[in-house]
Coordinates of C-alpha atoms in Angstrom, one line a residue:
X200 CA 25.4 5.9 -131.5
X201 CA 23.5 9.1 -132.2
X202 CA 20.9 7.1 -134.3
X203 CA 20.3 4.5 -131.7
X204 CA 17.1 4.2 -129.6
X205 CA 17.9 4.1 -125.9
X206 CA 16.7 1.3 -123.7
X207 CA 16.9 2.7 -120.2
X208 CA 17.8 -0.1 -117.8
X209 CA 16.9 -0.2 -114.1
X210 CA 18.8 -3.0 -112.4
X211 CA 17.6 -4.4 -109.0
X212 CA 20.4 -6.2 -107.2
X213 CA 24.1 -5.6 -107.4
X214 CA 25.6 -9.0 -106.6
X215 CA 27.3 -11.5 -108.9
X216 CA 24.5 -11.7 -111.4
X217 CA 24.1 -7.9 -111.4
X218 CA 27.8 -7.7 -112.6
X219 CA 27.3 -10.2 -115.4
X220 CA 24.2 -8.6 -116.7
X221 CA 25.7 -5.1 -116.5
X222 CA 28.8 -6.3 -118.4
X223 CA 26.4 -7.5 -121.1
X224 CA 24.7 -4.1 -121.4
X225 CA 28.0 -2.3 -121.5
X226 CA 29.6 -4.4 -124.3
X227 CA 26.7 -5.3 -126.5
X228 CA 26.8 -2.1 -128.7
X229 CA 30.6 -2.5 -129.2
X230 CA 30.3 -6.0 -130.7
X231 CA 26.7 -5.9 -132.1
X232 CA 26.8 -2.4 -133.8
X233 CA 24.0 -3.0 -136.1
X234 CA 21.3 -3.2 -133.4
X235 CA 18.8 -0.4 -133.4
X236 CA 18.6 -0.3 -129.6
X237 CA 21.4 0.7 -127.2
X238 CA 21.2 0.0 -123.4
X239 CA 21.6 3.0 -121.0
X240 CA 22.6 2.2 -117.4
X241 CA 20.0 4.5 -115.9
X242 CA 19.6 3.3 -112.3
X243 CA 20.7 0.5 -110.0
X244 CA 18.9 -0.5 -106.8
X245 CA 19.9 -2.2 -103.6
X246 CA 18.9 -1.7 -99.9
X247 CA 22.5 -0.9 -98.8
X248 CA 23.1 2.7 -100.0
X249 CA 26.9 2.6 -99.7
X250 CA 27.1 -0.7 -101.5
X251 CA 24.8 0.3 -104.4
X252 CA 26.6 3.7 -104.8
X253 CA 29.9 1.9 -105.0
X254 CA 28.5 -0.5 -107.6
X255 CA 27.0 2.5 -109.6
X256 CA 30.4 4.3 -109.6
X257 CA 32.3 1.2 -110.7
X258 CA 29.9 0.2 -113.5
X259 CA 28.7 3.5 -114.7
X260 CA 25.0 3.7 -113.6
X261 CA 23.7 7.2 -113.7
X262 CA 21.8 7.0 -110.4
X263 CA 20.9 4.7 -107.4
X264 CA 17.8 3.8 -105.5
X265 CA 17.4 1.9 -102.2
X266 CA 13.7 1.0 -102.8
X267 CA 12.8 -1.1 -105.8
X268 CA 9.3 0.3 -105.8
X269 CA 10.7 3.8 -106.4
X270 CA 12.9 2.5 -109.3
X271 CA 9.9 0.9 -111.0
X272 CA 7.8 4.0 -110.6
X273 CA 10.4 6.2 -112.4
X274 CA 9.4 7.4 -115.9
X275 CA 13.0 7.2 -117.1
X276 CA 13.1 3.4 -116.8
X277 CA 12.1 1.3 -119.8
X278 CA 13.3 -2.2 -118.6
X279 CA 13.6 -3.7 -115.2
X280 CA 16.3 -6.3 -114.7
X281 CA 15.6 -8.5 -111.6
X282 CA 18.9 -9.7 -110.0
X283 CA 17.4 -9.9 -106.5
X284 CA 17.1 -13.2 -104.5
X285 CA 14.4 -15.6 -105.6
X286 CA 11.9 -14.6 -103.0
X287 CA 11.6 -11.2 -104.5
X288 CA 11.2 -12.2 -108.2
X289 CA 7.4 -12.5 -108.2
X290 CA 6.6 -9.3 -106.3
X291 CA 9.0 -7.2 -108.4
X292 CA 8.0 -8.7 -111.7
X293 CA 4.3 -8.3 -111.1
X294 CA 4.7 -4.7 -110.0
X295 CA 7.0 -4.0 -113.0
X296 CA 4.5 -5.5 -115.4
X297 CA 1.7 -3.4 -113.9
X298 CA 3.9 -0.3 -114.5
X299 CA 4.3 -1.3 -118.2
X300 CA 8.0 -2.0 -117.9
X301 CA 9.9 -4.6 -119.9
X302 CA 11.3 -7.3 -117.6
X303 CA 14.5 -9.3 -117.7
X304 CA 14.5 -11.8 -114.8
X305 CA 17.4 -13.9 -113.4
X306 CA 16.7 -17.6 -113.1
X307 CA 14.9 -19.5 -111.7
X308 CA 11.7 -17.7 -112.6
X309 CA 10.4 -18.0 -109.0
X310 CA 10.6 -20.0 -105.8
X311 CA 7.5 -22.0 -106.6
X312 CA 5.2 -22.9 -109.4
X313 CA 2.4 -20.8 -107.9
X314 CA 4.6 -17.7 -107.9
X315 CA 5.8 -18.4 -111.4
X316 CA 2.2 -18.7 -112.7
X317 CA 1.3 -15.4 -111.1
X318 CA 4.3 -13.8 -112.9
X319 CA 3.2 -15.2 -116.3
X320 CA -0.3 -14.0 -115.8
X321 CA 1.0 -10.5 -114.9
X322 CA 3.2 -10.1 -118.0
X323 CA 0.6 -11.5 -120.3
X324 CA -2.0 -9.1 -119.0
X325 CA 0.3 -6.2 -119.3
X326 CA 1.7 -7.3 -122.7
X327 CA 5.3 -6.4 -121.8
X328 CA 8.4 -7.8 -123.4
X329 CA 10.1 -10.3 -121.1
X330 CA 12.9 -12.9 -120.9
X331 CA 14.6 -15.1 -118.3
X332 CA 18.4 -15.2 -118.1
X333 CA 19.1 -18.9 -118.8
X334 CA 22.4 -17.8 -120.3
X335 CA 23.9 -21.2 -121.2
X336 CA 21.6 -21.4 -124.3
X337 CA 23.8 -18.6 -125.6
X338 CA 27.1 -20.5 -125.4
X339 CA 28.0 -20.8 -129.2
X340 CA 28.7 -24.5 -128.8
X341 CA 25.4 -25.1 -127.1
X342 CA 23.5 -23.1 -129.8
X343 CA 25.4 -25.2 -132.4
X344 CA 24.2 -28.3 -130.7
X345 CA 20.6 -27.0 -131.1
X346 CA 21.2 -26.5 -134.8
X347 CA 22.6 -30.0 -135.3
X348 CA 19.7 -31.6 -133.4
X349 CA 17.1 -29.5 -135.3
X350 CA 18.8 -30.6 -138.6
X351 CA 18.0 -34.2 -137.9
X352 CA 21.6 -35.4 -137.9
X353 CA 21.2 -37.3 -134.7
X354 CA 18.0 -39.0 -135.8
X355 CA 15.7 -40.3 -133.1
X356 CA 16.9 -39.3 -129.7
X357 CA 17.3 -42.1 -127.1
X358 CA 19.2 -40.6 -124.2
X359 CA 19.8 -37.2 -122.6
X360 CA 22.0 -36.9 -119.5
X361 CA 23.3 -33.9 -117.7
X362 CA 25.0 -32.9 -114.4
X363 CA 26.0 -29.8 -112.6
X364 CA 28.4 -30.3 -109.8
X365 CA 29.9 -28.0 -107.2
X366 CA 31.6 -28.4 -103.8
X367 CA 31.2 -25.1 -102.0
X368 CA 28.8 -26.0 -99.2
X369 CA 30.6 -29.1 -97.8
X370 CA 31.9 -27.1 -94.7
X371 CA 29.5 -27.7 -91.8
X372 CA 30.5 -24.4 -90.3
X373 CA 29.1 -22.4 -93.3
X374 CA 26.1 -20.5 -92.1
X375 CA 22.8 -20.1 -94.0
X376 CA 20.9 -17.0 -94.9
X377 CA 21.9 -13.4 -95.2
X378 CA 23.2 -11.4 -98.1
X379 CA 25.8 -13.8 -99.4
X380 CA 24.3 -17.1 -98.4
X381 CA 20.6 -16.7 -99.2
X382 CA 20.8 -19.7 -101.6
X383 CA 21.1 -21.9 -98.5
X384 CA 17.9 -20.4 -96.9
X385 CA 14.7 -22.1 -98.0
X386 CA 12.6 -18.9 -97.5
X387 CA 14.8 -16.9 -99.9
X388 CA 15.8 -19.6 -102.4
X389 CA 12.7 -21.9 -102.5
X390 CA 14.9 -24.9 -103.1
X391 CA 18.6 -25.8 -103.2
X392 CA 20.5 -27.3 -106.2
X393 CA 17.2 -28.1 -107.9
X394 CA 16.3 -24.4 -108.5
X395 CA 19.8 -23.1 -108.6
X396 CA 21.7 -25.6 -110.7
X397 CA 19.4 -28.2 -112.2
X398 CA 17.1 -25.4 -113.5
X399 CA 19.9 -24.6 -115.9
X400 CA 20.2 -28.2 -117.0
X401 CA 16.4 -28.6 -117.3
X402 CA 16.1 -25.4 -119.4
X403 CA 18.8 -26.5 -121.8
X404 CA 17.4 -30.0 -122.0
X405 CA 13.9 -28.7 -122.9
X406 CA 15.3 -26.3 -125.5
X407 CA 17.4 -29.1 -127.1
X408 CA 15.3 -32.1 -126.7
X409 CA 11.7 -31.0 -126.1
X410 CA 9.4 -31.2 -123.1
X411 CA 9.7 -33.6 -120.1
X412 CA 6.7 -35.9 -119.5
X413 CA 7.4 -37.2 -115.9
X414 CA 10.1 -37.5 -113.3
X415 CA 11.3 -39.7 -110.5
X416 CA 13.7 -38.0 -108.1
X417 CA 15.6 -38.1 -104.8
X418 CA 17.2 -35.4 -102.8
X419 CA 19.5 -35.2 -99.8
X420 CA 20.4 -32.5 -97.3
X421 CA 23.7 -33.7 -95.9
X422 CA 24.1 -31.1 -93.1
X423 CA 20.8 -30.9 -91.3
X424 CA 21.4 -27.8 -89.2
X425 CA 23.3 -24.5 -89.7
X426 CA 23.6 -21.2 -88.0
X427 CA 21.3 -18.6 -89.6
X428 CA 23.1 -15.3 -90.1
X429 CA 19.9 -13.3 -89.7
X430 CA 18.8 -14.8 -86.4
X431 CA 22.1 -16.0 -85.0
X432 CA 20.4 -19.3 -84.1
X433 CA 21.0 -22.9 -85.2
X434 CA 18.2 -23.7 -87.5
X435 CA 17.1 -26.6 -89.7
X436 CA 18.4 -26.6 -93.3
X437 CA 15.5 -27.2 -95.6
X438 CA 17.1 -26.8 -99.1
X439 CA 18.4 -29.8 -101.1
X440 CA 22.2 -30.2 -101.2
X441 CA 22.0 -32.8 -103.9
X442 CA 19.4 -34.1 -106.3
X443 CA 19.2 -36.9 -108.8
X444 CA 16.3 -37.6 -111.1
X445 CA 15.4 -39.6 -114.2
X446 CA 12.6 -38.8 -116.6
X447 CA 10.8 -39.5 -119.8
X448 CA 10.8 -36.8 -122.5
X449 CA 7.8 -36.3 -124.7
X450 CA 9.8 -37.6 -127.7
X451 CA 10.3 -41.0 -126.0
X452 CA 13.9 -40.5 -124.9
X453 CA 15.1 -41.1 -121.4
X454 CA 16.8 -38.4 -119.2
X455 CA 19.2 -38.7 -116.3
X456 CA 20.1 -35.6 -114.3
X457 CA 22.4 -35.0 -111.3
X458 CA 23.3 -32.0 -109.3
X459 CA 25.1 -31.5 -106.0
X460 CA 27.1 -29.0 -104.0
X461 CA 29.0 -31.9 -102.4
X462 CA 31.2 -33.1 -105.3
X463 CA 34.7 -32.3 -103.9
X464 CA 37.0 -31.0 -106.6
X465 CA 34.2 -29.5 -108.8
X466 CA 33.5 -25.8 -108.8
X467 CA 31.1 -25.6 -111.7
X468 CA 31.1 -28.9 -113.8
X469 CA 28.1 -28.6 -116.1
X470 CA 28.0 -31.3 -118.9
X471 CA 25.4 -32.8 -121.1
X472 CA 25.4 -35.7 -123.6
X473 CA 22.7 -36.6 -126.1
X474 CA 22.7 -40.0 -127.8
X475 CA 20.7 -40.4 -131.1
X476 CA 20.0 -43.1 -133.7
X477 CA 22.7 -41.8 -136.0
X478 CA 25.0 -39.6 -133.9
X479 CA 25.8 -38.2 -130.5
X480 CA 26.9 -34.9 -129.1
X481 CA 28.3 -33.8 -125.7
X482 CA 29.4 -30.5 -124.1
X483 CA 31.4 -29.5 -121.0
X484 CA 31.3 -26.0 -119.5
X485 CA 34.9 -26.3 -118.5
X486 CA 35.8 -26.4 -122.2
X487 CA 32.9 -24.3 -123.4
X488 CA 34.2 -23.5 -126.9
X489 CA 34.2 -27.2 -127.9
X490 CA 31.4 -29.4 -128.9
X491 CA 32.1 -33.1 -129.2
X492 CA 30.4 -35.0 -132.0
X493 CA 30.2 -38.7 -133.0
X494 CA 28.7 -39.7 -136.4
X495 CA 28.1 -43.4 -137.0
X496 CA 28.0 -42.6 -140.8
X497 CA 31.7 -42.0 -140.8
X498 CA 33.9 -44.8 -142.4
X499 CA 34.7 -47.4 -139.7
X500 CA 38.4 -46.9 -140.0
X501 CA 38.1 -43.2 -138.9
X502 CA 34.9 -43.4 -136.9
X503 CA 35.2 -41.8 -133.4
X504 CA 34.5 -38.7 -131.4
X505 CA 35.6 -35.5 -133.0
X506 CA 36.2 -32.2 -131.2
X507 CA 34.6 -29.2 -132.9
X508 CA 36.3 -25.9 -131.9
X509 CA 33.4 -23.4 -132.1
X510 CA 35.2 -20.2 -133.0
X511 CA 34.6 -19.8 -136.8
X512 CA 32.6 -17.0 -138.1
X513 CA 29.9 -19.3 -139.6
X514 CA 29.2 -20.8 -136.2
X515 CA 26.7 -19.2 -133.8
X516 CA 27.5 -15.6 -132.6
X517 CA 31.2 -16.0 -133.5
X518 CA 31.3 -13.6 -136.4
X519 CA 30.9 -10.8 -133.8
X520 CA 34.1 -11.6 -131.9
X521 CA 37.7 -12.5 -132.9
X522 CA 39.4 -14.4 -135.7
X523 CA 38.9 -18.1 -135.9
X524 CA 40.7 -20.1 -133.3
X525 CA 40.4 -17.5 -130.6
X526 CA 38.0 -18.3 -127.8
X527 CA 35.4 -16.4 -125.8
X528 CA 34.1 -17.1 -122.3
X529 CA 31.3 -17.2 -119.8
X530 CA 30.7 -13.5 -119.8
X531 CA 29.9 -13.4 -123.5
X532 CA 26.8 -15.5 -123.0
X533 CA 25.2 -12.5 -121.3
X534 CA 26.3 -10.2 -124.1
X535 CA 24.6 -12.6 -126.5
X536 CA 21.3 -12.6 -124.5
X537 CA 21.3 -8.8 -124.3
X538 CA 21.8 -8.7 -128.1
X539 CA 19.0 -11.2 -128.7
X540 CA 16.7 -9.2 -126.4
X541 CA 17.5 -5.9 -128.2
X542 CA 17.0 -7.6 -131.6
X543 CA 13.6 -8.9 -130.5
X544 CA 12.6 -5.3 -129.8
X545 CA 13.3 -4.6 -133.5
X546 CA 11.6 -7.6 -134.9
X547 CA 8.7 -7.9 -132.5
X548 CA 9.6 -11.6 -131.9
X549 CA 10.0 -13.1 -128.4
X550 CA 13.4 -13.5 -126.7
X551 CA 13.5 -17.0 -125.5
X552 CA 13.1 -18.2 -122.9
X553 CA 10.1 -16.0 -122.1
X554 CA 8.4 -16.2 -118.7
X555 CA 5.9 -18.6 -120.4
X556 CA 8.7 -20.9 -121.6
X557 CA 10.6 -20.6 -118.2
X558 CA 7.3 -21.8 -116.6
X559 CA 7.9 -25.2 -118.1
X560 CA 11.3 -25.5 -116.3
X561 CA 9.5 -24.4 -113.1
X562 CA 7.0 -27.2 -113.5
X563 CA 9.8 -29.7 -113.8
X564 CA 11.6 -28.3 -110.7
X565 CA 8.4 -28.5 -108.7
X566 CA 7.7 -32.1 -109.8
X567 CA 11.2 -33.1 -108.9
X568 CA 10.8 -31.8 -105.4
X569 CA 7.4 -33.4 -105.0
X570 CA 8.7 -36.7 -106.4
X571 CA 11.6 -36.7 -103.9
X572 CA 9.3 -35.9 -101.0
X573 CA 6.7 -38.5 -101.9
X574 CA 9.1 -41.1 -103.3
X575 CA 6.9 -41.5 -106.4
X576 CA 6.7 -40.7 -110.1
X577 CA 5.3 -37.3 -110.8
X578 CA 3.8 -36.1 -114.1
X579 CA 4.7 -32.7 -115.4

């Protein structure tokens, strides 16, 4: 550890994502010991002094701030990690870039395409290292899917389909807005399941299958009014509770995407399947260590779907963990992203997805919302 270069982290936001990112920073040096850089938990920021101090005490941050502008101005912060609600991403990122800080931003990049473009311009002008936390890329089975696709084993791709299903907002008495439920507030979130859940599906799809050409979408808000926790008034709900869209990819394949928070019985069902000329693959977050694979070249008497248990040391990331056959989980994807970011500081390469790459997902999300509103096809 004495030979490591410190990367002093300033975390903004101490909710669920703040915990996942912090866990990544704390564990990465234990399991990726060859990295030159070592994260140091220098400061965490949130408006509630008692809450942020309790978070700092639990997770080991050296200091706290209640004003993110003060945190960014500190000379002892190298990298700013944005875990605040979506409506704060642009302002914080632009200020952090101007201050010369590296930036790690939680997804989606921003509420709107306009905000996202301003963020990209700011980091390009400043020339600072940046990445966006689309962590599902770092599931070893998903990374293996990328390797299989890039090898050409699937041949020409015909279909890509994905869904992300939850059920936590079905209760009509659930309020909108405030600290815990800002994702139901259009002003804070920018959109509903499109920016929150489908953004993950879209990012993975673009990474695996290339760019999306155009979309045709529909959305629905099932409960039209909810009490707003900040005003105490019954107000219109403007986020999308559910979204369906189909699309053309640039490679000629067809895409089908679905997301909802009204699928009773599903807490976080994220799946994708890709059908190619020679083979197909599919993956399910509920069984994240397995990748299912079908190869038409197999002899007909044994041809069928096979289940690949992604735990061997020659499979992505797994040589850093346990012996073959022993699984890892959701939290490890953030360790992997931290490791990849730290490695990029050594090599000078980018850590995907960068702000520029995440902008492509933002373009698709905006086109989806516009398509649903206008009931027409939208080009990306």
